[in-house]
Coordinates of C-alpha atoms and ligand atoms in Angstrom, one line a residue:
X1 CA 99.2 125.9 118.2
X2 CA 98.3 122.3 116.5
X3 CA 100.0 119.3 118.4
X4 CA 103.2 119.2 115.6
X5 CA 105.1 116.2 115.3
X6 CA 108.7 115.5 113.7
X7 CA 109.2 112.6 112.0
X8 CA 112.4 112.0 110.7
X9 CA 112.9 109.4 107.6
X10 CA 115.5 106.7 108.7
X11 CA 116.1 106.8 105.1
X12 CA 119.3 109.1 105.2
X13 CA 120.6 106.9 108.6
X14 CA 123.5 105.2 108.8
X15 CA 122.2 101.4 108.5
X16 CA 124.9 99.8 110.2
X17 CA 123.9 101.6 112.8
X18 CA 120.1 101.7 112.8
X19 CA 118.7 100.7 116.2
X20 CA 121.1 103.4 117.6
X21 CA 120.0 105.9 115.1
X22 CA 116.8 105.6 116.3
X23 CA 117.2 105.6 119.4
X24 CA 119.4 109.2 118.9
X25 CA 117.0 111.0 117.5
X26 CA 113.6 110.1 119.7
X27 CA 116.0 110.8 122.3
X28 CA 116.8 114.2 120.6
X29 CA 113.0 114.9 120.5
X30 CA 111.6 114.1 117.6
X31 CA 108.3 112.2 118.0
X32 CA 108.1 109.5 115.0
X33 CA 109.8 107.6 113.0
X34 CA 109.1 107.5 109.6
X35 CA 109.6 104.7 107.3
X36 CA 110.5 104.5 103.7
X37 CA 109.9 101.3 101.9
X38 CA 110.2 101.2 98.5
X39 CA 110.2 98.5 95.7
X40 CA 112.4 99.2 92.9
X41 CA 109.2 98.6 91.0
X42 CA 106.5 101.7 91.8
X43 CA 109.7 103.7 92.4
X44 CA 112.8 103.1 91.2
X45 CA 114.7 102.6 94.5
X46 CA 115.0 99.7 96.8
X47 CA 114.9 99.9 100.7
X48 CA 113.7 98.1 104.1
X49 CA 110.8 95.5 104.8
X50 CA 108.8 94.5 107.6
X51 CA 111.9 92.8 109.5
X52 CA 113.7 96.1 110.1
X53 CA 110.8 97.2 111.8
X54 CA 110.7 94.0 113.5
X55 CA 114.1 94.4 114.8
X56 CA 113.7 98.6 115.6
X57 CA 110.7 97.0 117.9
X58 CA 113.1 94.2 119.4
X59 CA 115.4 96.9 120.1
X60 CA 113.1 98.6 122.2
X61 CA 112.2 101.1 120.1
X62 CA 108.5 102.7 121.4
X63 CA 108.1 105.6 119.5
X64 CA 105.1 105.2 116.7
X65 CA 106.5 103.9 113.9
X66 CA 104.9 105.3 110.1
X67 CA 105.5 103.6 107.5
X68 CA 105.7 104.9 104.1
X69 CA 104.5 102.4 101.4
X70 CA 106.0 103.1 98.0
X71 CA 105.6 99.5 96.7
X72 CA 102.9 97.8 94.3
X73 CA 100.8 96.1 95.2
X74 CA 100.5 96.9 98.5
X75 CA 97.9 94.3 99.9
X76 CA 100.0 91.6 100.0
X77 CA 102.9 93.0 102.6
X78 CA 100.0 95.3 105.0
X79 CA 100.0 92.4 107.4
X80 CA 103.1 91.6 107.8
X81 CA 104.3 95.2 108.7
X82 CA 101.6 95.7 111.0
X83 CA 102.6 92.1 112.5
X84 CA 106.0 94.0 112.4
X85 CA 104.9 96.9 114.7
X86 CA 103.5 99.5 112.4
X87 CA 101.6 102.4 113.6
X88 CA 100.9 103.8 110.6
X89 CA 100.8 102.5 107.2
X90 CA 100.2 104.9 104.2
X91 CA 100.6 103.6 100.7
X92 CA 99.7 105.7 97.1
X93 CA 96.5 105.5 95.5
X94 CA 98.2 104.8 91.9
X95 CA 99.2 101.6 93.9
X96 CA 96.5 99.9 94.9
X97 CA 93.8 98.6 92.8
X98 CA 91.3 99.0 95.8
X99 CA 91.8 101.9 97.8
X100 CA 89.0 101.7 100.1
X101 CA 89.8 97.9 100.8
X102 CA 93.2 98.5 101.5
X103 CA 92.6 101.5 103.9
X104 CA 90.3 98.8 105.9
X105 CA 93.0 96.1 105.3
X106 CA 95.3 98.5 107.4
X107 CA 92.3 98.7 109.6
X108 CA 91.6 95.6 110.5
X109 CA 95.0 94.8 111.4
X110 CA 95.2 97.7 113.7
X111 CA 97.1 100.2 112.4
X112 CA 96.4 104.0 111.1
X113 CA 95.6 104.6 107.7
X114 CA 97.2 107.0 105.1
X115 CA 97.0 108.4 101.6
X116 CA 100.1 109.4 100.1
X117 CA 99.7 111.8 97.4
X118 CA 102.5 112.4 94.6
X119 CA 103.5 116.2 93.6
X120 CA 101.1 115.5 90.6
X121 CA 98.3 113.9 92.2
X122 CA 95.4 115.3 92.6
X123 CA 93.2 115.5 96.0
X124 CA 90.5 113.9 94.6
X125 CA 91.0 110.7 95.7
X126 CA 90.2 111.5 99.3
X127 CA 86.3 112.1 98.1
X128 CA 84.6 108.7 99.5
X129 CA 87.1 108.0 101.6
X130 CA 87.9 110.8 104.2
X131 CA 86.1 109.1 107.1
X132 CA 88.6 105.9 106.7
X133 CA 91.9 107.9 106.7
X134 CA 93.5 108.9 109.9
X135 CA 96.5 110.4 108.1
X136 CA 97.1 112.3 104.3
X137 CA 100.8 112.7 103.3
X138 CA 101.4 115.3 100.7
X139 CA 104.7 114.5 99.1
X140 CA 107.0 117.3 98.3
X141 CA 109.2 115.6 96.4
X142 CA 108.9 112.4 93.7
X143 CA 109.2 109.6 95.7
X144 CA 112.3 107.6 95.3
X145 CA 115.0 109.1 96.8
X146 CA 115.6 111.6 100.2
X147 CA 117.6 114.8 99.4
X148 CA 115.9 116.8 97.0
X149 CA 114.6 119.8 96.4
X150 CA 110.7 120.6 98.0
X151 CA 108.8 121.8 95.7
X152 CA 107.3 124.8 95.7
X153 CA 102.8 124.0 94.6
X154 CA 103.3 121.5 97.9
X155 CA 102.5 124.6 99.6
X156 CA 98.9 125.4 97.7
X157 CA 98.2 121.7 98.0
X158 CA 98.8 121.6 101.3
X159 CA 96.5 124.6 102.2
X160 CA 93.6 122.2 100.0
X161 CA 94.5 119.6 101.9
X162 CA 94.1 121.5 105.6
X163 CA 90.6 123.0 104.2
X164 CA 89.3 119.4 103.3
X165 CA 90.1 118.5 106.8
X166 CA 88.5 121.2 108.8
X167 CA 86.0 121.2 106.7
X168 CA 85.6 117.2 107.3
X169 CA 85.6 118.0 111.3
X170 CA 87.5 114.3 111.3
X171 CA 90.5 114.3 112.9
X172 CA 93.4 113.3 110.3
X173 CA 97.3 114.5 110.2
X174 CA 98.6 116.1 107.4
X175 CA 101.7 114.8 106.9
X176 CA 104.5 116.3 104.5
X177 CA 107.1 114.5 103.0
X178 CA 110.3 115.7 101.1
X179 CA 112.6 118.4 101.3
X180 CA 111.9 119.8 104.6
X181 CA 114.3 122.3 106.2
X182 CA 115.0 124.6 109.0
X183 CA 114.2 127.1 106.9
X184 CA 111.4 125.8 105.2
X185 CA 109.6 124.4 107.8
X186 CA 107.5 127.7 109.3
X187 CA 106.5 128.1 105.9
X188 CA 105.1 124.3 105.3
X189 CA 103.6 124.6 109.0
X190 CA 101.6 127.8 108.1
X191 CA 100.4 126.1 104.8
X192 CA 98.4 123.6 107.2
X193 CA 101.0 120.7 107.6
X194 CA 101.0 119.5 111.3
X195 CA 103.4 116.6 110.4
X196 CA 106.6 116.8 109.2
X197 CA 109.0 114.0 107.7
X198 CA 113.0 115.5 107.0
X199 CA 115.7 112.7 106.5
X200 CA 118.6 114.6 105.0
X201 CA 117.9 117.8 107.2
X202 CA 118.0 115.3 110.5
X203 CA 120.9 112.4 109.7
X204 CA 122.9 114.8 107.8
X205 CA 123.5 116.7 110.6
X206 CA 125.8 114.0 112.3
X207 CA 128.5 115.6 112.6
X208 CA 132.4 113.5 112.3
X209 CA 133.4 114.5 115.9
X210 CA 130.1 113.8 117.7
X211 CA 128.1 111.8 115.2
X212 CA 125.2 111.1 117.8
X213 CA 124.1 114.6 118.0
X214 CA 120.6 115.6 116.7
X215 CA 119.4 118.0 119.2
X216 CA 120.3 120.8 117.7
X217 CA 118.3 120.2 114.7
X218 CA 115.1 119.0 116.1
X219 CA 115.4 121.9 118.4
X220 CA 115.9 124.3 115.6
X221 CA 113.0 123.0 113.9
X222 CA 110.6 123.2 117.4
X223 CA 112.6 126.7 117.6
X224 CA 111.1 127.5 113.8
X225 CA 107.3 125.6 114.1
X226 CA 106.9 128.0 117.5
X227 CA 107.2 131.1 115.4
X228 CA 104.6 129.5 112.8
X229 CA 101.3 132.2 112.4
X230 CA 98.4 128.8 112.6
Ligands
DX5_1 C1 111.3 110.0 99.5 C2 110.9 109.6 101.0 C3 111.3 110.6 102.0 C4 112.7 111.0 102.1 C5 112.8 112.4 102.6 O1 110.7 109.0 98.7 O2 109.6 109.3 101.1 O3 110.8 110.2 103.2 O4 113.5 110.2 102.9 O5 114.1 112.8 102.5 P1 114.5 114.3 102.6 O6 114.0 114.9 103.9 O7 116.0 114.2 102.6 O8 113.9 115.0 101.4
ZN2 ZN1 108.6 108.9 103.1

């Protein structure tokens, strides 16, 4: 059985609240918390910088932290997240002008590396560069916003995706982002994913009389990854 990791996407949190969030749902088990950052420029949303992960470490927050660059250019802001905290940083390919100098960039500062692929973008970026990424995140949605639909070819891709790696020998997660569900999730795993980021499926499930409560969901998702034929 692979070593799976949640990661839910602070994303659908309540901001007010963030630092308590947090520390909710590591303490409900999940193992990561992803980050969404986004520009209003590569996608057409606008989210949290490299002080919010700043203040989630000042407020004791251990747990690795990955953030998810949907910005352009992405150079320019890799140091200050990893200044910030970061333990991951993936960005998109379509984003950068120099992909291999920006997966050393995130290297040199000390953090892990990532591509981020887009439902229409194709593996091929990960030919000269396998041996410098720690991490490839398949999205299954477009990026932008949390709460939609997965879609569906995520699942071909992601079996690609697990072939390239096994066939590489390297050891690099396979991260997927977008529409992830309790009953989705056994599926995704068997397609080769090992990581998995869910905002709406986690922070949704706050509930009005005991808003603090995520165990059930992570466990429901450990409950579903056991059952996963890998
Ligand atoms: C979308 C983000 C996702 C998003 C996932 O651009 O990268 O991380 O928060 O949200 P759900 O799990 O609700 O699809
Ligand atoms: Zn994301």
């Amino acid at each position: 059985m692979p070593d799976f990791k949640i990661a839910p996407s602070i994303l659908s949190a309540d901001f007010a609240r963030l630092g308590e969030e947090v520390d909710n749902v590591i303490a409900a088990g999940a193992d990561v918390v992803h980050f969404d950052v986004m520009d209003n420029h590569y996608v057409p949303n606008l989210t949290i910088g490299p002080l919010v992960c700043d203040a989630l470490r000042k407020h004791g927050v251990t747990a690795d932290i990955d953030v998810h660059l949907m910005v352009k250019p992405v150079d320019r802001i890799i140091p200050d997240f990893a200044a910030a905290g970061a333990s991951y940083i993936t960005f998109h390919p379509e984003a950068s002008e120099h992909i291999d100098r920006t997966l050393q960039l995130i290297h040199n500062e000390g953090c892990k590396a990532g591509l981020v692929f887009n439902p229409a973008t194709p593996l091929d970026y990960l030919t000269y560069v396998m041996d410098k990424v720690d991490m490839i995140l398949l999205m299954s949605v477009n990026p932008g916003f949390g709460g939609q639909s997965f879609i569906p070819a995520t699942l071909d891709k992601l079996t690609e995706a697990r072939r390239l790696i096994d066939e590489s020998g390297l050891d690099i997660r396979l991260e997927v982002d977008g529409g992830v569900k309790v009953d989705n999730i056994r599926e995704i795993a068997e397609a080769g994913a090992d990581m998995f980021v869910a905002g709406s499926a986690v922070f949704g499930a706050a509930s009005e009389s005991d808003p603090n409560t995520y165990d059930s969901v992570i466990a429901a998702f450990r409950e579903e990854l056991a059952k996963a034929t890998v």
